[in-house]
C-alpha cells in the first residue's frame, strides 16, 4: 500500500509542481520535460478553487480529460480514459461513476462472493518468493523481469503489463534491525499509518468478512500539486504460517456500493499489492527478507518513462519510511495491534494456511 507519486510530493517544497530530487537511480526524467506537463494542467487548480467558490472554470464544466491510464484500450495507458487532474465526478446522470450510481440507487450491501481474497491467492503470492530464488524453475509467465535499480538493501525489477503502457514492479530486500512481527504490524495498523505517513488524508477499515478475515479499506492519499488526491477502495487479507516461517499480505482494488466517488478525489480502480515476508530466524528476532510485487493505474497523463522514474524513486523512499516507522515503534514500545497473536486485539476468523504445490 504505497504511492510513488505521493512520496515524491512529500519531498518537494510546498506548492511546487516538481523540484523533487530523484536521488540515485537509472536515467531520471529531466524536470524540464515534466514541467510542461504540469503547466498544461495548472489551470485545474484555479478552476477547482473557483468551483468551490461557486464560480466558473473548465473544471466546473467537466473538462480536463487526458489520455488517462488503465489496462484496456486507448491512446495513453488506455482503460477508462479518465486520467483527470480536475473535473467534477459524483453526479447522477449518463456519465456518473458506477460506484456513485450504485450507492444512489440503494443497491444494498457489499457482496463478498467473488470479491474476498481466497487462500489460493495467498498461496500463489507465497510461491513467488520461491520462484524468485529458483528462476530456472519458474514458469514462462514469471519471466521477463527487467532490472531497474539495485541498492545495498534491495533490488527493483519491472515488466510491462500486457495491453497497457504500465509496468508491474517487484522489490526484493532485507532488514536486519527490526523483527518481522514489528514490520508486519506497522503495515497493517491503519491508525499508526496516519501518524507516520503524512500523505494520508483518510485510511479506514470499512468492513470485514467473517469467513476469511478479508477487509475492505478506503484510503485517500495526497498527490503532487496541482493534481487531485487519489482514493483507493481495496480488499486486503493476510496470513501467517509459523510452520513454513512465512507472512503474506495481499491487496487489490474492488468496487464498494457504500463508497461512491468523491468530486474532490480521483478514484484508482486498478491496484494490486502482494507482500511476502520470510524471517531469517523467528517472528520475534531481528532480520527478514521480503518480496513486494506492486502495480496500479494512477490515472495521470504522464508519459510512460516519467511514471517509471517516479515509481523507481518513490518505492525506495516509501520502504524506508515504513522501515523507520517500524524502528520507531520498536524504540518507543508503541502499543500497536498484534496481528500475529489472536489474544491481543480482535482477530478475524478463518485465517488461511499456506500450502505449496
Tab-separated table of C-alpha atoms in Angstrom, residues 42-277:
chain	number	residue	atom	x	y	z
A	42	UNK	CA	-2.223	24.119	-13.638
A	43	UNK	CA	-5.489	25.750	-14.615
A	44	UNK	CA	-7.333	22.926	-12.908
A	45	UNK	CA	-6.101	24.160	-9.526
A	46	UNK	CA	-7.573	27.597	-10.147
A	47	UNK	CA	-10.714	26.089	-11.595
A	48	UNK	CA	-11.081	23.832	-8.606
A	49	UNK	CA	-10.914	26.795	-6.235
A	50	UNK	CA	-13.371	28.654	-8.448
A	51	UNK	CA	-15.757	25.731	-8.351
A	52	UNK	CA	-15.513	25.588	-4.569
A	53	UNK	CA	-16.500	29.274	-4.517
A	54	UNK	CA	-19.294	28.583	-6.965
A	55	UNK	CA	-17.526	30.360	-9.831
A	56	UNK	CA	-16.895	29.313	-13.442
A	57	UNK	CA	-13.984	27.297	-14.750
A	58	UNK	CA	-13.108	24.448	-17.059
A	59	UNK	CA	-13.230	22.011	-14.185
A	60	UNK	CA	-16.772	23.089	-13.377
A	61	UNK	CA	-17.746	22.315	-16.945
A	62	UNK	CA	-16.279	18.845	-16.730
A	63	UNK	CA	-13.225	19.282	-18.953
A	64	UNK	CA	-9.737	18.088	-18.127
A	65	UNK	CA	-9.802	14.613	-19.653
A	66	UNK	CA	-6.438	13.184	-20.597
A	67	UNK	CA	-5.319	10.072	-22.347
A	68	UNK	CA	-5.564	8.504	-18.941
A	69	UNK	CA	-4.235	5.306	-17.505
A	70	UNK	CA	-5.564	1.825	-17.363
A	71	UNK	CA	-5.098	-1.634	-18.745
A	72	UNK	CA	-7.548	-1.547	-21.622
A	73	UNK	CA	-7.595	0.187	-24.995
A	74	UNK	CA	-6.873	3.855	-25.629
A	75	UNK	CA	-4.134	6.205	-26.705
A	76	UNK	CA	-2.320	6.592	-23.411
A	77	UNK	CA	-2.356	3.958	-20.744
A	78	UNK	CA	-5.814	3.125	-22.045
A	79	UNK	CA	-8.643	1.840	-19.934
A	80	UNK	CA	-11.310	4.243	-18.817
A	81	UNK	CA	-9.623	7.274	-20.401
A	82	UNK	CA	-10.353	9.270	-17.258
A	83	UNK	CA	-6.840	10.467	-16.413
A	84	UNK	CA	-8.254	13.575	-14.753
A	85	UNK	CA	-6.441	16.232	-12.873
A	86	UNK	CA	-9.703	18.075	-12.301
A	87	UNK	CA	-13.324	17.932	-13.339
A	88	UNK	CA	-16.407	17.033	-11.362
A	89	UNK	CA	-17.294	13.476	-10.570
A	90	UNK	CA	-20.079	12.083	-8.470
A	91	UNK	CA	-23.164	13.418	-10.250
A	92	UNK	CA	-26.117	11.250	-11.194
A	93	UNK	CA	-26.573	11.053	-14.921
A	94	UNK	CA	-25.381	9.165	-18.004
A	95	UNK	CA	-21.720	9.800	-17.198
A	96	UNK	CA	-21.947	9.297	-13.441
A	97	UNK	CA	-19.434	6.889	-11.893
A	98	UNK	CA	-20.653	3.371	-11.330
A	99	UNK	CA	-19.892	3.438	-7.605
A	100	UNK	CA	-21.923	6.603	-7.104
A	101	UNK	CA	-24.895	5.252	-9.043
A	102	UNK	CA	-24.855	2.018	-7.069
A	103	UNK	CA	-24.990	3.939	-3.809
A	104	UNK	CA	-27.575	6.406	-5.095
A	105	UNK	CA	-29.873	3.635	-6.241
A	106	UNK	CA	-29.578	1.817	-2.944
A	107	UNK	CA	-28.376	-1.452	-4.394
A	108	UNK	CA	-27.642	-2.892	-0.972
A	109	UNK	CA	-24.626	-4.021	0.988
A	110	UNK	CA	-21.260	-5.118	-0.319
A	111	UNK	CA	-21.348	-8.697	-1.632
A	112	UNK	CA	-18.265	-10.657	-0.607
A	113	UNK	CA	-18.752	-13.506	-3.074
A	114	UNK	CA	-16.185	-13.088	-5.827
A	115	UNK	CA	-14.510	-10.165	-4.048
A	116	UNK	CA	-12.835	-11.696	-0.996
A	117	UNK	CA	-9.237	-12.822	-1.239
A	118	UNK	CA	-9.176	-16.594	-1.275
A	119	UNK	CA	-6.469	-18.896	0.037
A	120	UNK	CA	-5.307	-19.647	-3.494
A	121	UNK	CA	-4.267	-16.013	-3.964
A	122	UNK	CA	-2.266	-16.125	-0.754
A	123	UNK	CA	-0.675	-19.409	-1.806
A	124	UNK	CA	0.363	-18.053	-5.216
A	125	UNK	CA	1.879	-14.978	-3.576
A	126	UNK	CA	3.937	-17.108	-1.210
A	127	UNK	CA	5.205	-19.188	-4.129
A	128	UNK	CA	6.500	-16.039	-5.880
A	129	UNK	CA	9.306	-15.858	-3.337
A	130	UNK	CA	10.299	-19.440	-4.103
A	131	UNK	CA	10.291	-18.795	-7.848
A	132	UNK	CA	12.445	-15.693	-7.413
A	133	UNK	CA	15.089	-17.788	-5.668
A	134	UNK	CA	14.926	-20.505	-8.346
A	135	UNK	CA	14.354	-18.638	-11.639
A	136	UNK	CA	15.311	-21.687	-13.741
A	137	UNK	CA	12.237	-23.474	-12.362
A	138	UNK	CA	9.885	-20.513	-12.889
A	139	UNK	CA	7.051	-20.857	-15.408
A	140	UNK	CA	7.178	-18.721	-18.537
A	141	UNK	CA	4.699	-16.154	-17.193
A	142	UNK	CA	7.050	-15.424	-14.291
A	143	UNK	CA	9.913	-14.390	-16.550
A	144	UNK	CA	10.598	-11.149	-18.350
A	145	UNK	CA	11.508	-9.030	-15.309
A	146	UNK	CA	13.917	-6.205	-16.173
A	147	UNK	CA	16.398	-4.962	-13.511
A	148	UNK	CA	15.826	-1.269	-12.723
A	149	UNK	CA	17.661	-0.415	-9.527
A	150	UNK	CA	19.973	-2.090	-7.047
A	151	UNK	CA	20.977	-0.740	-3.654
A	152	UNK	CA	22.513	-2.133	-0.520
A	153	UNK	CA	19.296	-3.466	0.964
A	154	UNK	CA	17.060	-4.151	-2.027
A	155	UNK	CA	16.715	-4.823	-5.757
A	156	UNK	CA	13.962	-3.471	-8.012
A	157	UNK	CA	12.616	-5.017	-11.239
A	158	UNK	CA	9.779	-4.172	-13.600
A	159	UNK	CA	7.942	-5.771	-16.508
A	160	UNK	CA	5.289	-4.439	-18.907
A	161	UNK	CA	1.636	-5.184	-18.245
A	162	UNK	CA	0.220	-6.664	-21.464
A	163	UNK	CA	-2.257	-4.427	-23.269
A	164	UNK	CA	-1.236	-1.247	-21.455
A	165	UNK	CA	1.538	1.309	-21.141
A	166	UNK	CA	2.020	0.468	-17.472
A	167	UNK	CA	4.527	-1.655	-15.586
A	168	UNK	CA	4.348	-4.153	-12.758
A	169	UNK	CA	7.111	-3.697	-10.172
A	170	UNK	CA	8.864	-6.099	-7.845
A	171	UNK	CA	11.213	-5.424	-4.929
A	172	UNK	CA	13.282	-7.960	-3.032
A	173	UNK	CA	15.013	-6.684	0.088
A	174	UNK	CA	16.198	-7.402	3.627
A	175	UNK	CA	16.313	-5.705	7.008
A	176	UNK	CA	18.364	-6.828	9.993
A	177	UNK	CA	17.484	-4.292	12.712
A	178	UNK	CA	13.760	-4.908	13.153
A	179	UNK	CA	11.655	-8.022	13.718
A	180	UNK	CA	9.248	-9.453	11.137
A	181	UNK	CA	6.387	-9.060	13.622
A	182	UNK	CA	7.029	-5.326	14.024
A	183	UNK	CA	7.377	-4.737	10.285
A	184	UNK	CA	4.191	-6.704	9.562
A	185	UNK	CA	2.143	-4.961	12.257
A	186	UNK	CA	3.214	-1.498	11.097
A	187	UNK	CA	1.955	-2.270	7.579
A	188	UNK	CA	-1.431	-3.467	8.806
A	189	UNK	CA	-2.131	-0.929	11.567
A	190	UNK	CA	-4.214	1.774	9.868
A	191	UNK	CA	-4.196	4.093	12.892
A	192	UNK	CA	-0.425	4.125	13.171
A	193	UNK	CA	-0.122	4.683	9.405
A	194	UNK	CA	-1.904	8.014	9.864
A	195	UNK	CA	0.898	9.079	12.197
A	196	UNK	CA	3.975	8.137	10.182
A	197	UNK	CA	2.658	8.773	6.660
A	198	UNK	CA	1.961	12.500	6.262
A	199	UNK	CA	0.359	11.940	2.843
A	200	UNK	CA	-2.604	10.006	4.229
A	201	UNK	CA	-5.819	12.027	4.146
A	202	UNK	CA	-8.083	9.145	5.081
A	203	UNK	CA	-7.487	5.495	5.945
A	204	UNK	CA	-10.105	3.272	7.496
A	205	UNK	CA	-11.406	-0.278	7.552
A	206	UNK	CA	-14.882	-0.173	6.037
A	207	UNK	CA	-15.926	-3.737	6.800
A	208	UNK	CA	-14.572	-7.223	7.446
A	209	UNK	CA	-15.508	-10.604	6.046
A	210	UNK	CA	-16.137	-13.001	8.959
A	211	UNK	CA	-15.485	-16.039	6.756
A	212	UNK	CA	-11.909	-15.240	5.700
A	213	UNK	CA	-10.832	-12.103	7.570
A	214	UNK	CA	-10.610	-10.097	4.329
A	215	UNK	CA	-11.061	-6.368	4.950
A	216	UNK	CA	-12.305	-3.544	2.726
A	217	UNK	CA	-10.132	-0.444	3.125
A	218	UNK	CA	-10.802	3.134	1.984
A	219	UNK	CA	-7.581	5.080	1.516
A	220	UNK	CA	-7.183	8.686	0.325
A	221	UNK	CA	-3.660	9.975	-0.335
A	222	UNK	CA	-2.212	13.292	-1.459
A	223	UNK	CA	-0.649	13.719	-4.907
A	224	UNK	CA	1.682	16.484	-6.111
A	225	UNK	CA	0.075	19.865	-6.773
A	226	UNK	CA	-1.840	20.620	-8.961
A	227	UNK	CA	-3.156	17.079	-9.211
A	228	UNK	CA	-6.148	15.931	-7.228
A	229	UNK	CA	-5.641	13.490	-4.386
A	230	UNK	CA	-6.258	9.824	-5.230
A	231	UNK	CA	-8.549	7.473	-3.395
A	232	UNK	CA	-8.394	3.693	-3.304
A	233	UNK	CA	-11.028	1.167	-2.293
A	234	UNK	CA	-9.421	-2.217	-1.918
A	235	UNK	CA	-9.745	-5.545	-0.180
A	236	UNK	CA	-6.834	-7.000	1.786
A	237	UNK	CA	-6.119	-10.252	3.553
A	238	UNK	CA	-3.108	-11.514	5.448
A	239	UNK	CA	-1.825	-14.879	6.567
A	240	UNK	CA	0.875	-16.044	8.983
A	241	UNK	CA	2.289	-19.555	8.600
A	242	UNK	CA	4.530	-20.389	11.548
A	243	UNK	CA	5.291	-23.879	10.192
A	244	UNK	CA	6.787	-22.529	6.969
A	245	UNK	CA	8.047	-19.308	8.550
A	246	UNK	CA	6.142	-17.016	6.168
A	247	UNK	CA	3.882	-13.965	6.361
A	248	UNK	CA	1.755	-12.833	3.414
A	249	UNK	CA	-0.323	-9.694	2.772
A	250	UNK	CA	-2.396	-9.371	-0.434
A	251	UNK	CA	-4.412	-6.306	-1.517
A	252	UNK	CA	-6.362	-5.471	-4.689
A	253	UNK	CA	-8.923	-2.898	-5.802
A	254	UNK	CA	-12.664	-3.603	-5.500
A	255	UNK	CA	-15.938	-1.762	-6.054
A	256	UNK	CA	-17.994	-0.948	-2.967
A	257	UNK	CA	-21.542	0.459	-3.222
A	258	UNK	CA	-21.145	2.353	0.046
A	259	UNK	CA	-18.071	4.314	-1.076
A	260	UNK	CA	-19.023	6.427	-4.110
A	261	UNK	CA	-16.527	8.586	-5.942
A	262	UNK	CA	-15.883	11.995	-4.414
A	263	UNK	CA	-15.516	15.016	-6.758
A	264	UNK	CA	-12.501	16.084	-4.704
A	265	UNK	CA	-10.548	12.883	-5.436
A	266	UNK	CA	-9.667	10.670	-8.400
A	267	UNK	CA	-10.666	7.030	-7.905
A	268	UNK	CA	-7.933	4.490	-8.703
A	269	UNK	CA	-9.648	1.335	-9.928
A	270	UNK	CA	-6.622	-0.732	-10.940
A	271	UNK	CA	-4.413	-1.598	-7.962
A	272	UNK	CA	-2.692	-4.718	-6.660
A	273	UNK	CA	-0.052	-5.305	-3.987
A	274	UNK	CA	1.476	-8.534	-2.651
A	275	UNK	CA	3.987	-8.672	0.198
A	276	UNK	CA	5.717	-11.866	1.357
A	277	UNK	CA	7.957	-11.785	4.453
